Amino acid sequence: MAALHKSVGRIIKSYAIVVALAVVMGLSYELFVFPNSFAPAGINGIATMVQYLFHLNIGYFSLIVNAPLVVLAWFMVGHEFACKNAVFILTFSAATLLLGRVDLSAYVYHTENGTSAILGPVTAGVISGAIYGLVIRQGGSTGGTDIVAACVRCRRPEYSLVWMIFALNASVAVISYFVYDCKFEPVILCLLYCYLSSRISDAILKGGQRALKFEVVTEHADALSQLLLRELHHGVTVIPAHGMYSGHTKQLLICVVNRHQIVAFHRALSQFPDTFAYITEVNETVGNFKKIHTPPTQAAKK
C-alpha cells in the first residue's frame, strides 16, 4: 500500500511540474517574446507570427496544431507521453489566453526605452531551453515538432531529424524577415533564441550530475583501490588486463569521481609512478554515486 501511495505521489508531482513549466513558458512569451517583435523556434514561432499579423492568440493556434499531434502520439509513442504533452499544451494555451487579458506592462521587457534588443530574446531562449529539458525529463515535451520527432523515431529510429528541425527553424527565421517589416534584426534574434534554447536544453538533458571516469592500468590494484576508497569514498571496479608491449599481467581499475576530486585522484596516482591512466567525461551518473556504503566484508569485521 505504501508503494502504491509513493507511486501515485510521483505521478502527481511529475504532472504538477509539467503544469508549472507550461505556466512559466506562457509568462516568458508574454514578457520577453511578444513585446520584442521576433519569432521563436518551431511551431510556436509560426504561431507568434500569426498572432502578430492576425491578432489570433497563440493559445488558440497551439491548440489547433497540437491536438491532432497529441492523438498521433497516443497511438504511436505512448499514453504517458501523449498525456503529458496534452497537459503542457492545455496549460500553456490557457496561460497565454489568461495572461493576454492581464496588464503586464509594468513587467514587460521591450526595447522602446533604448535598452538592449538582445536581452529579451536571450532571456526567453534560456527559459525555453530550461523548460524543454525539464519537460523531457518528466517524460513529455513542449509539443509541435517534438511530438513529430518522437513519432518518427518510433517508426524509423535510424532517421536523423536534425535537418528537418533545422529546416523548420530556418524557415521561421526567413519568414520573420518579411513579417516584421523586412528587418534583419528579427531574423538574428530568432537564430539567437534557437541557439540558446538548444544549448541550455542539451545541458539539462545530459544531466546535472556530471563526473569524471578514470581508467588506470596498474600492477598495484589492491593498494591503489584501498587508497581511493579511503580518500575519495568512491568504489573501484577491477578488471584483469594483459600488457601486449610488456607481456606482463596487470589490472585495469575503473573509478568514477566528482569533478572537484581530480586533484586528489592525481595525488593518489602519484604514489604509484609505474601506473598509466586516462580520463573521460561522464555526462550523468545514475544510482549509488554520492555515497559509498561500507563493504560487506568490512561490516562483518566490525
mmCIF file of C-alpha atoms in Angstrom:
data_model
loop_
_atom_site.group_PDB
_atom_site.id
_atom_site.type_symbol
_atom_site.label_atom_id
_atom_site.label_comp_id
_atom_site.label_asym_id
_atom_site.label_seq_id
_atom_site.Cartn_x
_atom_site.Cartn_y
_atom_site.Cartn_z
ATOM 1 C CA MET A 1 0.000 0.000 0.000
ATOM 2 C CA ALA A 2 2.842 2.358 0.854
ATOM 3 C CA ALA A 3 4.453 1.627 -2.503
ATOM 4 C CA LEU A 4 1.169 2.487 -4.264
ATOM 5 C CA HIS A 5 0.907 5.822 -2.430
ATOM 6 C CA LYS A 6 4.508 6.593 -3.301
ATOM 7 C CA SER A 7 3.895 5.779 -6.973
ATOM 8 C CA VAL A 8 0.768 7.960 -7.090
ATOM 9 C CA GLY A 9 2.707 10.741 -5.385
ATOM 10 C CA ARG A 10 5.444 10.591 -8.028
ATOM 11 C CA ILE A 11 2.868 10.759 -10.831
ATOM 12 C CA ILE A 12 1.110 13.767 -9.283
ATOM 13 C CA LYS A 13 4.436 15.509 -8.706
ATOM 14 C CA SER A 14 5.503 14.896 -12.316
ATOM 15 C CA TYR A 15 2.284 16.346 -13.742
ATOM 16 C CA ALA A 16 2.481 19.294 -11.333
ATOM 17 C CA ILE A 17 5.975 20.072 -12.624
ATOM 18 C CA VAL A 18 4.711 19.931 -16.225
ATOM 19 C CA VAL A 19 1.874 22.351 -15.369
ATOM 20 C CA ALA A 20 4.234 24.769 -13.601
ATOM 21 C CA LEU A 21 6.684 24.733 -16.512
ATOM 22 C CA ALA A 22 3.905 25.425 -19.015
ATOM 23 C CA VAL A 23 2.793 28.457 -16.983
ATOM 24 C CA VAL A 24 6.369 29.756 -16.880
ATOM 25 C CA MET A 25 6.623 29.285 -20.651
ATOM 26 C CA GLY A 26 3.431 31.291 -21.195
ATOM 27 C CA LEU A 27 4.692 34.055 -18.899
ATOM 28 C CA SER A 28 8.031 34.116 -20.729
ATOM 29 C CA TYR A 29 6.268 34.637 -24.055
ATOM 30 C CA GLU A 30 4.183 37.487 -22.657
ATOM 31 C CA LEU A 31 7.161 39.257 -21.059
ATOM 32 C CA PHE A 32 10.038 38.618 -23.460
ATOM 33 C CA VAL A 33 8.842 37.273 -26.829
ATOM 34 C CA PHE A 34 5.718 39.178 -27.920
ATOM 35 C CA PRO A 35 6.939 42.677 -26.895
ATOM 36 C CA ASN A 36 10.229 42.352 -28.812
ATOM 37 C CA SER A 37 8.807 41.529 -32.269
ATOM 38 C CA PHE A 38 10.616 38.312 -33.126
ATOM 39 C CA ALA A 39 9.576 34.709 -33.691
ATOM 40 C CA PRO A 40 10.990 31.880 -31.552
ATOM 41 C CA ALA A 41 11.757 28.400 -32.878
ATOM 42 C CA GLY A 42 9.417 25.722 -34.187
ATOM 43 C CA ILE A 43 5.634 25.719 -34.325
ATOM 44 C CA ASN A 44 5.432 28.431 -31.664
ATOM 45 C CA GLY A 45 7.476 30.667 -33.924
ATOM 46 C CA ILE A 46 4.848 30.315 -36.638
ATOM 47 C CA ALA A 47 2.102 30.864 -34.039
ATOM 48 C CA THR A 48 3.842 34.027 -32.834
ATOM 49 C CA MET A 49 3.910 35.452 -36.365
ATOM 50 C CA VAL A 50 0.246 34.522 -36.894
ATOM 51 C CA GLN A 51 -0.605 36.374 -33.689
ATOM 52 C CA TYR A 52 1.428 39.390 -34.824
ATOM 53 C CA LEU A 53 -0.270 39.546 -38.243
ATOM 54 C CA PHE A 54 -3.844 38.488 -37.492
ATOM 55 C CA HIS A 55 -4.133 39.047 -33.717
ATOM 56 C CA LEU A 56 -5.075 35.380 -33.185
ATOM 57 C CA ASN A 57 -3.837 34.473 -29.726
ATOM 58 C CA ILE A 58 -1.058 31.878 -29.757
ATOM 59 C CA GLY A 59 -3.099 29.821 -27.292
ATOM 60 C CA TYR A 60 -5.750 29.059 -29.921
ATOM 61 C CA PHE A 61 -3.174 28.298 -32.606
ATOM 62 C CA SER A 62 -1.271 25.969 -30.271
ATOM 63 C CA LEU A 63 -4.447 24.002 -29.526
ATOM 64 C CA ILE A 64 -5.420 23.731 -33.193
ATOM 65 C CA VAL A 65 -1.997 22.496 -34.337
ATOM 66 C CA ASN A 66 -1.131 20.257 -31.394
ATOM 67 C CA ALA A 67 -4.481 18.490 -30.875
ATOM 68 C CA PRO A 68 -4.036 16.069 -33.822
ATOM 69 C CA LEU A 69 -0.349 15.621 -32.913
ATOM 70 C CA VAL A 70 -1.271 14.528 -29.386
ATOM 71 C CA VAL A 71 -3.712 11.971 -30.794
ATOM 72 C CA LEU A 72 -0.956 10.709 -33.093
ATOM 73 C CA ALA A 73 1.441 10.454 -30.146
ATOM 74 C CA TRP A 74 -1.160 8.470 -28.163
ATOM 75 C CA PHE A 75 -1.120 5.679 -30.757
ATOM 76 C CA MET A 76 2.495 5.873 -31.956
ATOM 77 C CA VAL A 77 4.580 6.823 -28.919
ATOM 78 C CA GLY A 78 2.704 6.050 -25.696
ATOM 79 C CA HIS A 79 -0.126 7.122 -23.429
ATOM 80 C CA GLU A 80 2.033 8.805 -20.786
ATOM 81 C CA PHE A 81 3.950 10.845 -23.369
ATOM 82 C CA ALA A 82 0.695 11.921 -25.048
ATOM 83 C CA CYS A 83 -0.978 12.811 -21.736
ATOM 84 C CA LYS A 84 1.913 14.950 -20.543
ATOM 85 C CA ASN A 85 2.043 16.724 -23.894
ATOM 86 C CA ALA A 86 -1.691 17.367 -23.656
ATOM 87 C CA VAL A 87 -1.335 18.755 -20.126
ATOM 88 C CA PHE A 88 1.545 21.035 -21.156
ATOM 89 C CA ILE A 89 -0.237 22.303 -24.280
ATOM 90 C CA LEU A 90 -3.557 22.909 -22.493
ATOM 91 C CA THR A 91 -1.827 24.719 -19.626
ATOM 92 C CA PHE A 92 0.359 26.786 -21.961
ATOM 93 C CA SER A 93 -2.650 27.765 -24.078
ATOM 94 C CA ALA A 94 -4.724 28.657 -21.016
ATOM 95 C CA ALA A 95 -1.826 30.656 -19.556
ATOM 96 C CA THR A 96 -1.332 32.717 -22.728
ATOM 97 C CA LEU A 97 -5.077 33.343 -23.072
ATOM 98 C CA LEU A 98 -5.393 34.473 -19.451
ATOM 99 C CA LEU A 99 -2.179 36.496 -19.358
ATOM 100 C CA GLY A 100 -3.241 38.235 -22.556
ATOM 101 C CA ARG A 101 -6.090 39.774 -20.552
ATOM 102 C CA VAL A 102 -3.830 40.951 -17.728
ATOM 103 C CA ASP A 103 -1.974 44.263 -17.782
ATOM 104 C CA LEU A 104 1.687 43.242 -17.518
ATOM 105 C CA SER A 105 3.087 46.477 -18.939
ATOM 106 C CA ALA A 106 4.972 47.193 -15.724
ATOM 107 C CA TYR A 107 6.933 43.924 -16.048
ATOM 108 C CA VAL A 108 7.315 43.561 -19.820
ATOM 109 C CA TYR A 109 10.827 43.855 -21.223
ATOM 110 C CA HIS A 110 10.936 45.757 -24.505
ATOM 111 C CA THR A 111 13.414 47.881 -26.455
ATOM 112 C CA GLU A 112 11.358 51.039 -26.913
ATOM 113 C CA ASN A 113 13.110 52.734 -23.990
ATOM 114 C CA GLY A 114 16.561 52.322 -25.552
ATOM 115 C CA THR A 115 17.727 49.239 -23.706
ATOM 116 C CA SER A 116 19.443 46.298 -25.451
ATOM 117 C CA ALA A 117 17.371 44.495 -28.095
ATOM 118 C CA ILE A 118 19.210 41.253 -27.353
ATOM 119 C CA LEU A 119 18.375 40.804 -23.673
ATOM 120 C CA GLY A 120 14.704 39.903 -24.228
ATOM 121 C CA PRO A 121 15.368 37.071 -26.726
ATOM 122 C CA VAL A 122 18.367 35.903 -24.660
ATOM 123 C CA THR A 123 16.200 35.598 -21.552
ATOM 124 C CA ALA A 124 13.405 33.895 -23.494
ATOM 125 C CA GLY A 125 15.867 31.450 -25.097
ATOM 126 C CA VAL A 126 17.403 30.488 -21.756
ATOM 127 C CA ILE A 127 13.978 29.985 -20.152
ATOM 128 C CA SER A 128 12.704 27.995 -23.139
ATOM 129 C CA GLY A 129 15.762 25.728 -23.158
ATOM 130 C CA ALA A 130 15.469 25.050 -19.432
ATOM 131 C CA ILE A 131 11.749 24.285 -19.727
ATOM 132 C CA TYR A 132 12.291 21.994 -22.708
ATOM 133 C CA GLY A 133 14.986 19.994 -20.916
ATOM 134 C CA LEU A 134 12.970 19.681 -17.705
ATOM 135 C CA VAL A 135 9.769 18.656 -19.504
ATOM 136 C CA ILE A 136 11.627 15.967 -21.463
ATOM 137 C CA ARG A 137 12.994 14.670 -18.153
ATOM 138 C CA GLN A 138 9.408 14.305 -16.934
ATOM 139 C CA GLY A 139 8.581 12.104 -19.931
ATOM 140 C CA GLY A 140 6.752 14.716 -22.005
ATOM 141 C CA SER A 141 7.594 17.542 -24.391
ATOM 142 C CA THR A 142 6.512 21.046 -25.342
ATOM 143 C CA GLY A 143 4.522 19.829 -28.357
ATOM 144 C CA GLY A 144 4.876 20.727 -32.034
ATOM 145 C CA THR A 145 7.994 19.380 -33.718
ATOM 146 C CA ASP A 146 8.915 17.481 -30.536
ATOM 147 C CA ILE A 147 5.874 15.236 -30.991
ATOM 148 C CA VAL A 148 6.624 14.780 -34.695
ATOM 149 C CA ALA A 149 10.210 13.833 -33.855
ATOM 150 C CA ALA A 150 9.096 11.295 -31.234
ATOM 151 C CA CYS A 151 6.600 9.695 -33.645
ATOM 152 C CA VAL A 152 9.161 9.412 -36.439
ATOM 153 C CA ARG A 153 11.761 7.897 -34.093
ATOM 154 C CA CYS A 154 9.276 5.224 -33.000
ATOM 155 C CA ARG A 155 8.818 4.020 -36.567
ATOM 156 C CA ARG A 156 12.165 4.972 -38.102
ATOM 157 C CA PRO A 157 14.781 5.184 -35.340
ATOM 158 C CA GLU A 158 17.549 5.322 -37.943
ATOM 159 C CA TYR A 159 16.257 8.636 -39.299
ATOM 160 C CA SER A 160 18.045 11.814 -38.303
ATOM 161 C CA LEU A 161 15.640 14.658 -37.626
ATOM 162 C CA VAL A 162 18.311 17.293 -37.173
ATOM 163 C CA TRP A 163 17.920 18.594 -40.710
ATOM 164 C CA MET A 164 14.129 18.626 -40.556
ATOM 165 C CA ILE A 165 14.110 20.668 -37.353
ATOM 166 C CA PHE A 166 16.872 22.894 -38.710
ATOM 167 C CA ALA A 167 14.868 23.489 -41.906
ATOM 168 C CA LEU A 168 11.761 24.437 -39.912
ATOM 169 C CA ASN A 169 13.664 26.849 -37.669
ATOM 170 C CA ALA A 170 15.467 28.341 -40.681
ATOM 171 C CA SER A 171 12.123 28.808 -42.421
ATOM 172 C CA VAL A 172 10.737 30.600 -39.359
ATOM 173 C CA ALA A 173 13.772 32.887 -39.318
ATOM 174 C CA VAL A 174 13.459 33.699 -43.052
ATOM 175 C CA ILE A 175 9.698 34.301 -42.903
ATOM 176 C CA SER A 176 10.128 36.547 -39.871
ATOM 177 C CA TYR A 177 12.116 38.940 -42.070
ATOM 178 C CA PHE A 178 9.007 39.655 -44.126
ATOM 179 C CA VAL A 179 6.551 39.539 -41.231
ATOM 180 C CA TYR A 180 8.416 42.086 -39.112
ATOM 181 C CA ASP A 181 8.713 44.908 -41.685
ATOM 182 C CA CYS A 182 11.593 43.434 -43.712
ATOM 183 C CA LYS A 183 14.194 43.883 -40.990
ATOM 184 C CA PHE A 184 17.177 41.646 -40.309
ATOM 185 C CA GLU A 185 17.018 42.114 -36.552
ATOM 186 C CA PRO A 186 14.091 39.659 -36.021
ATOM 187 C CA VAL A 187 15.988 37.036 -38.056
ATOM 188 C CA ILE A 188 19.094 37.433 -35.904
ATOM 189 C CA LEU A 189 17.031 37.344 -32.715
ATOM 190 C CA CYS A 190 15.277 34.162 -33.866
ATOM 191 C CA LEU A 191 18.608 32.455 -34.556
ATOM 192 C CA LEU A 192 19.977 33.616 -31.195
ATOM 193 C CA TYR A 193 16.886 32.268 -29.441
ATOM 194 C CA CYS A 194 17.239 28.890 -31.217
ATOM 195 C CA TYR A 195 20.913 28.608 -30.314
ATOM 196 C CA LEU A 196 20.476 29.427 -26.630
ATOM 197 C CA SER A 197 17.410 27.232 -26.280
ATOM 198 C CA SER A 198 19.150 24.210 -27.797
ATOM 199 C CA ARG A 199 22.324 24.714 -25.750
ATOM 200 C CA ILE A 200 20.510 25.045 -22.425
ATOM 201 C CA SER A 201 18.166 22.116 -23.063
ATOM 202 C CA ASP A 202 21.074 19.936 -24.176
ATOM 203 C CA ALA A 203 22.960 20.726 -20.973
ATOM 204 C CA ILE A 204 19.935 19.817 -18.842
ATOM 205 C CA LEU A 205 19.221 16.611 -20.755
ATOM 206 C CA LYS A 206 22.829 15.487 -20.337
ATOM 207 C CA GLY A 207 22.364 15.743 -16.617
ATOM 208 C CA GLY A 208 23.494 17.936 -13.800
ATOM 209 C CA GLN A 209 25.439 15.156 -12.051
ATOM 210 C CA ARG A 210 28.479 15.165 -14.326
ATOM 211 C CA ALA A 211 31.584 13.294 -13.295
ATOM 212 C CA LEU A 212 34.960 12.014 -14.469
ATOM 213 C CA LYS A 213 35.849 8.413 -15.213
ATOM 214 C CA PHE A 214 39.421 7.264 -14.558
ATOM 215 C CA GLU A 215 40.698 4.095 -16.177
ATOM 216 C CA VAL A 216 44.007 3.080 -14.636
ATOM 217 C CA VAL A 217 46.370 0.315 -15.756
ATOM 218 C CA THR A 218 48.465 -0.809 -12.784
ATOM 219 C CA GLU A 219 50.169 -3.708 -11.037
ATOM 220 C CA HIS A 220 49.116 -2.366 -7.625
ATOM 221 C CA ALA A 221 45.339 -2.797 -7.874
ATOM 222 C CA ASP A 222 44.736 -3.686 -4.218
ATOM 223 C CA ALA A 223 46.813 -0.873 -2.718
ATOM 224 C CA LEU A 224 45.501 1.773 -5.123
ATOM 225 C CA SER A 225 41.899 0.636 -4.703
ATOM 226 C CA GLN A 226 42.108 0.838 -0.905
ATOM 227 C CA LEU A 227 43.644 4.302 -1.158
ATOM 228 C CA LEU A 228 40.878 5.535 -3.439
ATOM 229 C CA LEU A 229 38.160 4.004 -1.256
ATOM 230 C CA ARG A 230 39.645 5.637 1.820
ATOM 231 C CA GLU A 231 40.467 9.058 0.360
ATOM 232 C CA LEU A 232 37.727 9.661 -2.250
ATOM 233 C CA HIS A 233 34.909 7.432 -0.930
ATOM 234 C CA HIS A 234 34.073 6.087 -4.385
ATOM 235 C CA GLY A 235 34.011 2.449 -5.425
ATOM 236 C CA VAL A 236 36.538 0.885 -7.782
ATOM 237 C CA THR A 237 35.993 -1.864 -10.349
ATOM 238 C CA VAL A 238 38.994 -4.069 -11.138
ATOM 239 C CA ILE A 239 39.297 -5.962 -14.436
ATOM 240 C CA PRO A 240 42.183 -8.319 -15.298
ATOM 241 C CA ALA A 241 44.352 -6.956 -18.131
ATOM 242 C CA HIS A 242 47.406 -8.037 -20.110
ATOM 243 C CA GLY A 243 50.022 -5.608 -21.406
ATOM 244 C CA MET A 244 50.843 -6.538 -25.008
ATOM 245 C CA TYR A 245 54.005 -4.410 -25.080
ATOM 246 C CA SER A 246 55.491 -5.600 -21.800
ATOM 247 C CA GLY A 247 53.856 -9.017 -21.750
ATOM 248 C CA HIS A 248 53.045 -8.553 -18.053
ATOM 249 C CA THR A 249 49.754 -9.271 -16.320
ATOM 250 C CA LYS A 250 48.162 -6.094 -14.994
ATOM 251 C CA GLN A 251 44.820 -4.823 -13.691
ATOM 252 C CA LEU A 252 42.501 -2.200 -15.134
ATOM 253 C CA LEU A 253 40.861 -0.024 -12.481
ATOM 254 C CA ILE A 254 37.678 1.904 -13.340
ATOM 255 C CA CYS A 255 36.609 4.651 -10.965
ATOM 256 C CA VAL A 256 34.059 7.461 -11.405
ATOM 257 C CA VAL A 257 34.644 10.513 -9.215
ATOM 258 C CA ASN A 258 33.290 14.030 -8.782
ATOM 259 C CA ARG A 259 34.888 16.705 -10.929
ATOM 260 C CA HIS A 260 36.347 18.535 -7.937
ATOM 261 C CA GLN A 261 38.203 15.354 -6.879
ATOM 262 C CA ILE A 262 40.507 15.279 -9.896
ATOM 263 C CA VAL A 263 43.429 16.788 -7.941
ATOM 264 C CA ALA A 264 43.019 14.249 -5.132
ATOM 265 C CA PHE A 265 42.938 11.445 -7.704
ATOM 266 C CA HIS A 266 46.163 12.716 -9.298
ATOM 267 C CA ARG A 267 47.736 12.854 -5.850
ATOM 268 C CA ALA A 268 46.775 9.218 -5.230
ATOM 269 C CA LEU A 269 48.175 8.117 -8.602
ATOM 270 C CA SER A 270 51.471 9.904 -7.926
ATOM 271 C CA GLN A 271 52.171 7.330 -5.191
ATOM 272 C CA PHE A 272 52.313 4.633 -7.881
ATOM 273 C CA PRO A 273 54.668 6.039 -10.568
ATOM 274 C CA ASP A 274 54.518 2.943 -12.786
ATOM 275 C CA THR A 275 50.753 3.287 -13.405
ATOM 276 C CA PHE A 276 49.085 4.606 -16.549
ATOM 277 C CA ALA A 277 45.725 6.374 -16.516
ATOM 278 C CA TYR A 278 43.392 8.277 -18.804
ATOM 279 C CA ILE A 279 40.271 10.339 -18.094
ATOM 280 C CA THR A 280 36.926 10.640 -19.869
ATOM 281 C CA GLU A 281 33.956 12.840 -19.028
ATOM 282 C CA VAL A 282 30.712 11.262 -17.828
ATOM 283 C CA ASN A 283 27.578 13.255 -18.692
ATOM 284 C CA GLU A 284 25.448 11.799 -15.916
ATOM 285 C CA THR A 285 25.677 9.297 -13.087
ATOM 286 C CA VAL A 286 22.786 7.071 -12.030
ATOM 287 C CA GLY A 287 22.463 5.046 -8.850
ATOM 288 C CA ASN A 288 24.685 4.966 -5.766
ATOM 289 C CA PHE A 289 27.287 7.590 -6.621
ATOM 290 C CA LYS A 290 27.089 10.293 -3.955
ATOM 291 C CA LYS A 291 27.650 7.983 -1.007
ATOM 292 C CA ILE A 292 29.549 4.714 -0.837
ATOM 293 C CA HIS A 293 28.293 2.139 1.633
ATOM 294 C CA THR A 294 30.532 0.065 3.852
ATOM 295 C CA PRO A 295 31.600 -3.121 2.024
ATOM 296 C CA PRO A 296 30.038 -6.304 3.463
ATOM 297 C CA THR A 297 33.445 -7.728 4.377
ATOM 298 C CA GLN A 298 34.315 -4.666 6.439
ATOM 299 C CA ALA A 299 30.868 -4.545 8.035
ATOM 300 C CA ALA A 300 31.261 -8.148 9.197
ATOM 301 C CA LYS A 301 34.569 -7.328 10.909
ATOM 302 C CA LYS A 302 33.033 -4.505 12.969
#
